[in-house]
Structures are given as C-alpha cells and as structure tokens.
Amino acid sequence: MKRPVTVVTGFLGSGKTTLLGRVLSKPSMKNTAVLVNEFGEVGLDHHLLRRTNERTVLLGSGCVCCTTREDLVEAMLDLLALENSGETSQLERVVIETTGLADPAPILFTIFSDPVLQHHFTVDLVITTADAVNGALHLDRNPESVKQVAAADKIIITKTDIAEAGAAQALIARLRAINPYARITEVAFGEVDPEDLFRPDPSGAATGSLGDRAGTDQRFLEGPDAHDIAETHSVSLTFDGPVDWTAFGIWLSMLLHTHGEDVLRVKGLLDVGEAGPVVLNGVQHIIHPPQHLGSWPDPDHRSRIILITKRIRPGEILDSLRAFRCMIGAKPRLLEDEHVTTLS
Amino acid sequence: MCVLCGKDFVAQVHWTDRHVEDRARASGPGADPVEYQRDRRRDRIHRAALTNEVLGHYGLRIQEWSGSKYVLRDRKGRTEIVQDLGSLWPAAENLSGRPLDPLDPALQASLSGSDDAWDEK
C-alpha cells in the first residue's frame, strides 16, 4: 500500500501555514509527516516536521515542470528509512507545503518519476489555498497562481473573516472559471476538520470523480464566456461511445509533448469499453499513473474529460479530437451543449 | 545497460504503458506469463499501427521491435530507437525537423481522409 501524499500549495500569504498549524495540532495527525520549504512567521510544531531547502535539478529537456526536486527525494527517503527502522510508527500521510510562488508540477514529477519514491508514495490530493483579501490581486499579477488553481483538487478560501463583504464570492466565481471541478471550501482561522481536508473524495485523483454536480450545473448556466479568464480556458468533453485507450494515449501524449506547458490540467473518466473507466489526472506534462477501475463510481457511464488550457481554445481541442476520431473510435462532443439544450 | 542481459534498465514506465503492466500485476503470481506477453505484444503492435497514421503525415514510420523497443525511420533511411510514446515525439520531431502538433490543421486534414473512410464503415 503506497503512502498518500498531499501537496498544499497556495498564494503568497494566503494562510497555508496557519491551516497546517491548526490541522497538525489535532491528535489524529500524529502519524502525518510534514515537509515545509520555509518557516514562516507562524511556527509549526510537529514531531515529524522536516525542513527542505528547494534544490531543483533541471532535466535535459529544459522544461520547468519536468524538474526533479532533489531535496524532496532526500527528505522522503529519510522518512522511509525512519519508518523502516522502527523509529517512527507507520506513516499515514505525508503533507508537502510548497512556497507561495511554487509551481506544483515538479513535486508531482519527482514523486512519479523517482525510482524508489514511485513505489512507496502516491499523490492523492493537491490542495490550494487562496485568500479572500488578496486572492484576486494574485490571480491578476501572478501566472503561478493560475497554475496552482488549475492543479488543485480542493481549494480552500482563507481569511473570509477579514475580507470585505462579497469579496469571497467574487473570488470563488473567478476560481470556478479557471478550475470548475475543484471543491471549494471557505475556512476562517484555519479551522477545518483534518479528515475532511485530506479526504480525496469527491474530486480527488483517487476516484477521478468530477466534483459536485451542483457546482457544475451552475457553471453550465453561465455560458461559455464565463470560463475564460486571461487566456485560461476550460473545456469539458464527452465521446459518443467507448474510446480506444491506446489511440487516446497517442493523442494526449502528442498534445502534451508540443503544448505541455499550455495544458494546465487534464482530468476525467474515460470509457474504454471495459467494465470500469480509466481515471485520468494530469498537471501539465505530468500524468498520474492512469487507474483502470473495475466498475463505474456512479450511474453515468459516459466519458467525461476536462482540460484546463492556456492559450489553446476549446474549439482547437475539439477539432483535433474530431480529426483523430478514426483512431480514437468515437466522436468528441462538448458536455456543455447537452446541458444547455436540456436546461433551455 | 545491463552487461549480463544487454537490456536497458527502464525505471520509468510511461503512463500509456501502465495498463498492460497493471493488468499483469492484478492477475497475480499464478497467472499465465504467455498470456501477458501476448497481450503486451498485441498492444504494442496496435500502438505502432495507430501511431503510423499520424507519423505518415511527417514522412515517418515506426515499427515494433521484438517486444522491447520501437524503431522510428524516415524516408531517407535514418533511424532512431525509442522506448515509448514519451521518447517517440521528441525523436520524431528531430527526424522530421518540424514540431509534431495535433492542433495543426494540415495534420488534421491529412487524418480526415481516413476519417471519411471511417464514416462509411
């Protein structure tokens, strides 16, 4: 059984450490190890806390997201050694806190590609914190913030207690426009139940579910223009039948090779003509090892794929998939179309 | 490269190859290894055939090679040996001298020829 890893990322000063400080003080978190990059003003006190100094090794391709974080490899191997020697009890979870300006992709790449770590750890959740006071400003000025939001499975809105009335709602609308499928929760003073925070369900990578329906239905009513924020687009697709997994892999790997940095997120369930779907989850070039499920998690057995892209328009994705349909074996269709027709 | 068996150490399984490996692991230690090899081989040949539909547009061709590698060739006879789809695209770009882009309308037009054939089925 691989140990689950949660990546906590978020805007500068958005309260990542406050959130972790509160959560880690709970007794149920004693077997959770924490790796932090910096000690902020809020001191964290935990016996399994490790500090790492970011040390990245750029691989030959020169792509920023395919970098190995040597410091993380070292720290995580250290944790494994401690556990194996019996100095600590079995690790239940590892939480990695990134710096406010960090792109989460290299962390995922490190864990999925390291020859040892890939067999012992799996990333089941990316949590992004955004603060209701300065969140909008970060989104405007900081392209890394958009990447952090796109990579998130859960978004925690912090500082709702000191923000102006309506600020949190405006921020939620913007975040939803970038990443319609992340679960968004409002939290004041870091008060959150750790069980709830670290549970991958319902929008985690482990299940591949596409978030709560209420949120998505609301989004469909807003019309396609609402998805587009500063060159960021999100598109939800389905296919009219089972797809050839090998062909879809060819298309997606080719797209990621050429436009990897512009594909901020790929997530969904794919009907490949087997008893259960394939769970697909990727952040930029980094694709989680796809899981072939034994059965569908809900009664809806259609493929559902969401792509969050930068600069690539939804129409281009759709045209490309249409051209590839002779290989893929099914026609792509925008999911929105269906909802708009059934709603009107 | 291992000096005893002449094979590369491949520490990283590309995500597109995972399903065959996962299926083999799921079937447990008592499973028929011949079945796994047959499955894997079938999958690799199918992948090479599909990939050739795309590579044809760039004057390239790929061939499955003894269940361990793929051989990529251009029309001048230059070859590259690739491990998986992850290493195929950079190698193909290198041989063809231009980016391989699934959003390129020219590639889409060339694929849509076979698309019409698909419609008629």
Coordinates of C-alpha atoms in Angstrom, one line a residue:
Chain A
M1 CA 0.0 0.0 0.0
K2 CA 1.5 3.3 -1.1
R3 CA 1.6 6.2 1.4
P4 CA -0.7 9.0 0.3
V5 CA 0.9 12.4 -0.2
T6 CA -1.0 15.7 -0.1
V7 CA 0.5 18.7 -1.7
V8 CA -0.5 22.0 -0.1
T9 CA 0.2 25.0 -2.3
G10 CA -1.3 28.5 -2.4
F11 CA -0.8 32.1 -3.0
L12 CA 1.8 34.1 -1.0
G13 CA 0.5 34.9 2.4
S14 CA -2.7 33.0 1.9
G15 CA -2.5 31.1 5.2
K16 CA -1.0 27.7 4.2
T17 CA 1.0 27.5 7.4
T18 CA -1.9 28.7 9.6
L19 CA -4.1 26.0 8.0
L20 CA -1.4 23.3 8.5
G21 CA -0.7 24.5 12.1
R22 CA -4.3 24.1 13.1
V23 CA -4.7 20.7 11.4
L24 CA -1.5 19.3 12.7
S25 CA -2.3 20.1 16.3
K26 CA -5.1 17.5 16.1
P27 CA -4.2 14.2 17.8
S28 CA -5.3 12.2 14.7
M29 CA -2.4 13.7 12.7
K30 CA 0.4 12.3 14.8
N31 CA 1.5 9.8 12.1
T32 CA 1.4 12.5 9.4
A33 CA 4.8 13.8 8.2
V34 CA 5.2 17.3 7.0
L35 CA 7.8 18.7 4.6
V36 CA 7.9 22.5 4.5
N37 CA 10.1 24.8 2.4
E38 CA 10.2 27.8 4.7
F39 CA 9.5 28.5 8.3
G40 CA 7.0 31.4 8.2
E41 CA 6.0 33.7 11.0
V42 CA 3.6 31.2 12.3
G43 CA 5.7 28.5 13.9
L44 CA 4.7 24.9 13.2
D45 CA 5.2 22.4 16.0
H46 CA 5.1 18.8 15.0
H47 CA 7.5 15.9 15.7
L48 CA 7.6 14.7 12.1
L49 CA 8.3 18.1 10.6
R50 CA 11.2 18.4 8.2
R51 CA 12.5 21.4 6.5
T52 CA 13.8 21.2 3.0
N53 CA 15.7 23.8 1.0
E54 CA 14.4 23.8 -2.5
R55 CA 17.0 22.2 -4.7
T56 CA 15.9 21.5 -8.3
V57 CA 17.7 19.6 -11.0
L58 CA 16.7 20.6 -14.5
L59 CA 16.5 17.7 -16.8
G60 CA 17.8 17.6 -20.3
S61 CA 14.6 18.8 -22.0
G62 CA 14.8 22.1 -20.1
C63 CA 11.1 22.1 -19.3
V64 CA 10.4 23.7 -16.0
C65 CA 7.7 21.3 -14.8
C66 CA 9.9 18.2 -15.5
T67 CA 12.5 19.1 -12.9
T68 CA 13.4 16.8 -10.0
R69 CA 13.3 18.2 -6.5
E70 CA 16.4 16.6 -5.0
D71 CA 15.6 17.9 -1.6
L72 CA 12.2 16.2 -1.6
V73 CA 13.7 12.9 -2.7
E74 CA 16.2 13.1 0.1
A75 CA 13.6 14.1 2.7
M76 CA 11.2 11.4 1.7
L77 CA 13.8 8.7 1.6
D78 CA 14.7 9.8 5.1
L79 CA 11.1 9.4 6.2
L80 CA 11.0 5.9 4.7
A81 CA 14.3 4.9 6.5
L82 CA 12.9 6.2 9.8
E83 CA 9.7 4.2 9.3
N84 CA 11.6 1.0 8.3
S85 CA 14.0 1.2 11.2
G86 CA 11.0 1.4 13.6
E87 CA 12.0 4.9 14.9
T88 CA 8.5 6.2 13.9
S89 CA 5.3 4.3 13.6
Q90 CA 3.9 3.7 10.1
L91 CA 3.3 6.9 8.2
E92 CA -0.3 7.6 7.4
R93 CA 0.3 10.5 5.2
V94 CA 2.9 13.0 4.0
V95 CA 2.0 16.6 3.6
I96 CA 4.3 18.8 1.4
E97 CA 3.9 22.5 1.8
T98 CA 5.2 24.5 -1.1
T99 CA 6.3 28.1 -1.2
G100 CA 3.8 30.7 -2.4
L101 CA 5.4 31.0 -5.8
A102 CA 5.9 27.3 -6.4
D103 CA 4.5 25.5 -9.4
P104 CA 3.2 22.2 -8.0
A105 CA 4.1 20.2 -11.2
P106 CA 7.8 19.5 -10.2
I107 CA 6.7 17.9 -6.9
L108 CA 4.3 15.5 -8.8
F109 CA 7.1 14.8 -11.3
T110 CA 9.6 14.0 -8.6
I111 CA 7.3 11.5 -6.8
F112 CA 6.1 9.8 -10.0
S113 CA 9.5 9.5 -11.6
D114 CA 11.9 8.7 -8.8
P115 CA 12.8 5.0 -9.0
V116 CA 12.2 4.5 -5.3
L117 CA 9.6 7.0 -4.3
Q118 CA 7.2 6.0 -7.1
H119 CA 6.8 2.6 -5.4
H120 CA 6.2 3.9 -1.9
F121 CA 4.2 7.2 -2.3
T122 CA 1.3 8.4 -4.4
V123 CA -0.1 11.9 -4.6
D124 CA -3.8 11.7 -3.9
L125 CA -4.6 15.3 -3.4
V126 CA -3.5 18.8 -4.3
I127 CA -4.9 21.5 -2.0
T128 CA -4.6 25.2 -3.0
T129 CA -5.2 28.0 -0.5
A130 CA -6.4 31.4 -1.8
D131 CA -7.2 34.3 0.5
A132 CA -10.3 36.3 0.1
V133 CA -8.5 39.6 0.7
N134 CA -5.6 39.4 -1.9
G135 CA -6.6 36.4 -4.0
A136 CA -7.9 38.4 -6.9
L137 CA -4.7 40.5 -7.0
H138 CA -2.5 37.4 -7.1
L139 CA -4.5 36.0 -9.9
D140 CA -4.1 39.2 -11.9
R141 CA -0.4 39.6 -11.3
N142 CA 1.0 36.2 -10.8
P143 CA 0.8 33.5 -13.5
E144 CA 1.9 30.9 -11.0
S145 CA -1.3 31.4 -9.1
V146 CA -3.4 30.4 -12.1
K147 CA -1.3 27.2 -12.4
Q148 CA -1.8 26.5 -8.7
V149 CA -5.6 26.9 -9.0
A150 CA -5.7 24.7 -12.1
A151 CA -3.7 21.9 -10.4
A152 CA -6.0 21.9 -7.3
D153 CA -8.4 19.1 -6.4
K154 CA -9.6 21.2 -3.4
I155 CA -9.4 25.0 -3.0
I156 CA -9.5 26.5 0.5
I157 CA -10.6 30.1 0.7
T158 CA -9.0 31.7 3.7
K159 CA -9.3 35.0 5.6
T160 CA -13.1 35.2 4.9
D161 CA -13.5 36.7 8.3
I162 CA -11.5 39.9 7.4
A163 CA -12.4 40.2 3.8
E164 CA -14.9 42.8 2.6
A165 CA -18.4 41.5 2.0
G166 CA -18.8 39.9 -1.3
A167 CA -15.0 39.5 -1.9
A168 CA -15.0 35.8 -1.2
Q169 CA -18.0 35.2 -3.6
A170 CA -16.2 37.2 -6.3
L171 CA -13.0 35.2 -5.8
I172 CA -14.9 31.9 -5.9
A173 CA -16.5 32.9 -9.2
R174 CA -13.1 33.6 -10.7
L175 CA -11.6 30.4 -9.3
R176 CA -14.5 28.4 -10.6
A177 CA -14.0 29.9 -14.0
I178 CA -10.4 28.6 -14.0
N179 CA -11.0 25.2 -12.4
P180 CA -14.7 24.3 -12.5
Y181 CA -14.2 20.9 -10.9
A182 CA -12.2 21.6 -7.7
R183 CA -14.1 21.5 -4.5
I184 CA -14.1 25.0 -2.9
T185 CA -14.4 25.4 0.8
E186 CA -14.4 28.6 2.9
V187 CA -12.3 28.5 6.1
A188 CA -11.7 31.1 8.8
F189 CA -8.7 30.9 11.1
G190 CA -7.6 27.6 9.7
E191 CA -10.5 25.8 11.4
V192 CA -11.1 22.7 9.4
D193 CA -11.6 19.1 10.1
P194 CA -8.4 17.2 9.0
E195 CA -10.4 14.1 8.0
D196 CA -12.5 16.3 5.7
L197 CA -9.5 18.3 4.4
F198 CA -7.4 15.2 3.5
R199 CA -10.2 13.1 2.1
P200 CA -9.6 12.7 -1.6
D201 CA -13.3 12.3 -2.2
P202 CA -15.3 13.6 -4.1
S203 CA -12.9 15.4 -6.5
G204 CA -9.6 13.7 -5.7
A205 CA -7.3 11.9 -8.0
A206 CA -8.1 8.5 -6.4
T207 CA -11.7 8.4 -7.5
G208 CA -11.4 10.7 -10.5
S209 CA -14.9 12.0 -9.8
L210 CA -15.5 15.3 -11.4
G211 CA -16.7 17.3 -8.4
D212 CA -20.1 18.1 -7.1
R213 CA -22.9 18.3 -9.7
A214 CA -24.4 21.4 -8.2
G215 CA -21.3 23.4 -8.9
T216 CA -21.0 22.2 -12.5
D217 CA -24.7 22.7 -13.3
Q218 CA -24.4 26.3 -12.1
R219 CA -21.4 26.7 -14.4
F220 CA -23.3 25.5 -17.4
L221 CA -25.9 28.2 -17.0
E222 CA -23.2 30.9 -17.1
G223 CA -22.4 30.3 -20.7
P224 CA -19.1 29.5 -22.3
D225 CA -17.6 33.1 -22.0
A226 CA -17.6 32.7 -18.2
H227 CA -14.8 30.1 -18.4
D228 CA -12.3 32.3 -20.0
I229 CA -10.0 34.3 -17.7
A230 CA -6.9 35.9 -19.1
E231 CA -6.2 33.3 -21.8
T232 CA -7.2 30.4 -19.5
H233 CA -9.9 28.2 -20.9
S234 CA -11.6 25.1 -19.6
V235 CA -13.4 22.6 -21.8
S236 CA -15.5 19.6 -20.8
L237 CA -15.8 16.8 -23.3
T238 CA -17.5 13.5 -23.7
F239 CA -17.5 10.9 -26.5
D240 CA -20.4 9.2 -28.3
G241 CA -19.0 5.8 -27.5
P242 CA -16.1 3.9 -26.0
V243 CA -12.7 5.2 -26.9
D244 CA -9.6 3.3 -27.9
W245 CA -7.3 3.9 -24.9
T246 CA -4.1 3.4 -27.0
A247 CA -5.3 6.0 -29.5
F248 CA -6.3 8.4 -26.9
G249 CA -2.8 8.0 -25.3
I250 CA -1.2 8.8 -28.6
W251 CA -3.3 12.0 -29.0
L252 CA -2.7 13.2 -25.4
S253 CA 1.0 12.3 -25.3
M254 CA 1.5 14.2 -28.6
L255 CA -0.5 17.2 -27.3
L256 CA 1.5 17.3 -24.1
H257 CA 4.8 17.0 -25.9
T258 CA 4.0 20.0 -28.1
H259 CA 1.8 22.1 -25.8
G260 CA 2.5 20.6 -22.3
E261 CA 3.1 24.0 -20.7
D262 CA -0.2 25.3 -22.0
V263 CA -2.2 22.3 -20.8
L264 CA -2.6 23.2 -17.1
R265 CA -4.8 20.3 -16.2
V266 CA -6.4 17.2 -17.6
K267 CA -8.8 15.3 -15.5
G268 CA -11.6 12.8 -16.0
L269 CA -13.1 9.4 -16.5
L270 CA -12.7 7.7 -19.9
D271 CA -15.0 4.9 -21.1
V272 CA -12.6 2.5 -22.8
G273 CA -15.1 -0.3 -23.4
E274 CA -14.2 -2.2 -20.3
A275 CA -16.3 -2.8 -17.2
G276 CA -15.0 0.3 -15.5
P277 CA -13.5 3.6 -16.7
V278 CA -9.9 4.8 -16.8
V279 CA -9.2 7.6 -14.3
L280 CA -7.1 10.2 -16.0
N281 CA -5.4 13.0 -14.0
G282 CA -2.6 15.2 -15.1
V283 CA -0.9 18.5 -14.3
Q284 CA 1.0 20.0 -17.3
H285 CA 3.3 17.2 -18.7
I286 CA 2.8 15.1 -15.6
I287 CA 0.2 12.4 -15.8
H288 CA -0.7 10.4 -12.7
P289 CA -0.4 6.7 -13.5
P290 CA -3.9 6.0 -15.0
Q291 CA -6.1 3.7 -13.0
H292 CA -8.4 1.2 -14.7
L293 CA -11.3 0.9 -12.3
G294 CA -13.3 -2.3 -12.0
S295 CA -16.6 -0.5 -12.1
W296 CA -18.1 3.0 -12.6
P297 CA -18.3 5.1 -9.5
D298 CA -21.8 6.5 -10.5
P299 CA -24.7 5.5 -12.8
D300 CA -23.5 7.9 -15.6
H301 CA -21.3 5.7 -17.8
R302 CA -20.2 8.3 -20.3
S303 CA -16.6 9.5 -20.7
R304 CA -16.1 12.9 -19.0
I305 CA -12.8 14.8 -19.6
I306 CA -12.0 18.3 -18.6
L307 CA -9.0 20.2 -20.0
I308 CA -7.8 23.5 -18.5
T309 CA -5.7 25.2 -21.0
K310 CA -3.8 28.4 -21.5
R311 CA -3.9 30.0 -25.0
I312 CA -5.4 26.9 -26.6
R313 CA -9.1 27.5 -27.4
P314 CA -11.7 24.8 -26.7
G315 CA -12.5 24.7 -30.4
E316 CA -9.0 23.7 -31.3
I317 CA -9.1 20.8 -28.9
L318 CA -12.4 19.7 -30.3
D319 CA -11.2 20.0 -34.0
S320 CA -8.1 18.0 -33.2
L321 CA -10.1 15.2 -31.5
R322 CA -12.5 15.1 -34.4
A323 CA -9.6 14.6 -36.8
F324 CA -8.3 11.8 -34.6
R325 CA -11.7 10.1 -34.3
C326 CA -10.8 7.5 -36.9
M327 CA -8.2 6.3 -34.5
I328 CA -10.0 7.0 -31.2
G329 CA -13.1 5.3 -32.4
A330 CA -15.7 7.8 -31.1
K331 CA -16.8 11.4 -31.8
P332 CA -16.0 14.0 -29.2
R333 CA -18.7 16.4 -28.1
L334 CA -18.8 19.3 -25.7
L335 CA -20.5 18.4 -22.5
E336 CA -22.0 21.9 -22.2
D337 CA -24.0 21.5 -25.4
E338 CA -26.1 18.8 -23.8
H339 CA -26.7 20.6 -20.6
V340 CA -27.7 23.8 -22.4
T341 CA -30.2 22.0 -24.5
T342 CA -31.7 20.1 -21.6
L343 CA -31.9 23.3 -19.5
S344 CA -33.5 25.6 -22.0
Chain B
M1 CA 22.6 -1.1 -20.0
C2 CA 22.9 -4.4 -18.1
V3 CA 26.1 -6.1 -19.1
L4 CA 24.6 -9.5 -18.5
C5 CA 21.4 -9.4 -20.5
G6 CA 22.1 -6.4 -22.8
K7 CA 18.8 -4.7 -21.8
D8 CA 18.3 -1.2 -20.7
F9 CA 17.1 -0.5 -17.2
V10 CA 13.8 1.2 -17.6
A11 CA 13.0 2.6 -14.2
Q12 CA 10.1 4.7 -15.5
V13 CA 7.1 3.1 -17.2
H14 CA 5.4 5.7 -19.4
W15 CA 1.8 6.3 -18.4
T16 CA 0.5 5.0 -21.7
D17 CA 2.1 1.6 -21.0
R18 CA 0.8 1.3 -17.5
H19 CA -2.4 -0.6 -18.2
V20 CA -0.7 -3.8 -19.5
E21 CA 1.7 -3.8 -16.5
D22 CA -1.2 -3.2 -14.1
R23 CA -3.3 -5.9 -15.6
A24 CA -0.4 -8.4 -15.3
R25 CA 0.1 -7.4 -11.6
A26 CA -3.6 -7.6 -10.9
S27 CA -3.9 -11.2 -12.2
G28 CA -1.5 -12.3 -9.5
P29 CA 1.6 -14.6 -9.4
G30 CA -0.2 -17.7 -10.7
A31 CA -1.2 -16.1 -14.0
D32 CA -0.1 -17.4 -17.3
P33 CA 3.0 -15.4 -18.4
V34 CA 2.4 -16.3 -22.1
E35 CA -0.9 -14.6 -21.9
Y36 CA 0.7 -11.4 -20.6
Q37 CA 3.4 -11.4 -23.3
R38 CA 0.7 -12.0 -26.0
D39 CA -1.4 -9.1 -24.5
R40 CA 1.6 -6.8 -24.4
R41 CA 2.8 -7.7 -27.9
R42 CA -0.7 -7.2 -29.3
D43 CA -0.9 -3.8 -27.6
R44 CA 2.4 -2.7 -28.9
I45 CA 1.6 -3.7 -32.5
H46 CA -1.7 -1.9 -32.3
R47 CA 0.0 1.2 -30.9
A48 CA 2.6 1.2 -33.7
A49 CA -0.1 0.8 -36.4
L50 CA -2.1 3.7 -35.0
T51 CA 0.9 5.9 -34.5
N52 CA 1.9 5.4 -38.1
E53 CA -1.4 7.1 -39.2
V54 CA -0.1 10.2 -37.6
L55 CA 3.6 9.8 -38.4
G56 CA 2.8 9.2 -42.1
H57 CA 1.9 12.9 -42.4
Y58 CA 5.5 13.7 -41.4
G59 CA 7.1 11.1 -43.7
L60 CA 8.0 8.9 -40.8
R61 CA 7.2 5.3 -39.9
I62 CA 7.5 3.3 -36.7
Q63 CA 7.9 -0.4 -36.2
E64 CA 7.6 -2.6 -33.1
W65 CA 10.9 -4.4 -32.4
S66 CA 10.9 -7.7 -30.6
G67 CA 8.7 -6.5 -27.7
S68 CA 11.3 -4.2 -26.2
K69 CA 11.7 -1.1 -28.4
Y70 CA 10.2 0.8 -31.4
V71 CA 12.3 1.7 -34.4
L72 CA 11.5 5.0 -36.0
R73 CA 12.5 5.6 -39.6
D74 CA 12.3 8.5 -42.1
R75 CA 12.3 8.2 -45.9
K76 CA 16.0 8.8 -46.1
G77 CA 16.6 5.7 -44.0
R78 CA 17.7 7.5 -40.9
T79 CA 16.5 5.6 -37.8
E80 CA 16.1 6.3 -34.1
I81 CA 15.3 3.7 -31.4
V82 CA 12.7 4.8 -28.9
Q83 CA 11.3 3.2 -25.8
D84 CA 7.8 4.6 -25.6
L85 CA 5.5 7.4 -26.6
G86 CA 7.3 9.7 -24.2
S87 CA 10.5 9.4 -26.2
L88 CA 8.9 9.0 -29.6
W89 CA 7.6 12.5 -30.1
P90 CA 11.0 14.3 -29.4
A91 CA 12.8 11.8 -31.7
A92 CA 10.1 12.2 -34.4
E93 CA 10.5 16.0 -34.2
N94 CA 14.2 15.6 -34.5
L95 CA 14.0 13.4 -37.7
S96 CA 11.3 15.4 -39.4
G97 CA 12.8 18.8 -38.4
R98 CA 9.4 20.3 -37.5
P99 CA 7.1 20.2 -34.5
L100 CA 4.5 17.4 -34.4
D101 CA 1.4 19.2 -33.4
P102 CA -2.0 17.6 -33.0
L103 CA -3.7 21.0 -33.3
D104 CA -2.1 21.6 -36.7
P105 CA -4.9 22.0 -39.3
A106 CA -2.7 20.3 -42.0
L107 CA -2.3 17.2 -39.9
Q108 CA -6.0 17.2 -39.2
A109 CA -6.8 17.5 -42.9
S110 CA -4.5 14.5 -43.7
L111 CA -6.1 12.4 -41.0
S112 CA -9.6 13.4 -42.1
G113 CA -9.1 11.4 -45.3
S114 CA -9.1 8.2 -43.3
D115 CA -11.9 9.8 -41.2
D116 CA -14.2 9.7 -44.2
A117 CA -13.4 6.0 -44.7
W118 CA -14.4 5.5 -41.0
D119 CA -17.7 7.2 -41.6
E120 CA -18.5 4.9 -44.5
K121 CA -18.0 1.8 -42.3

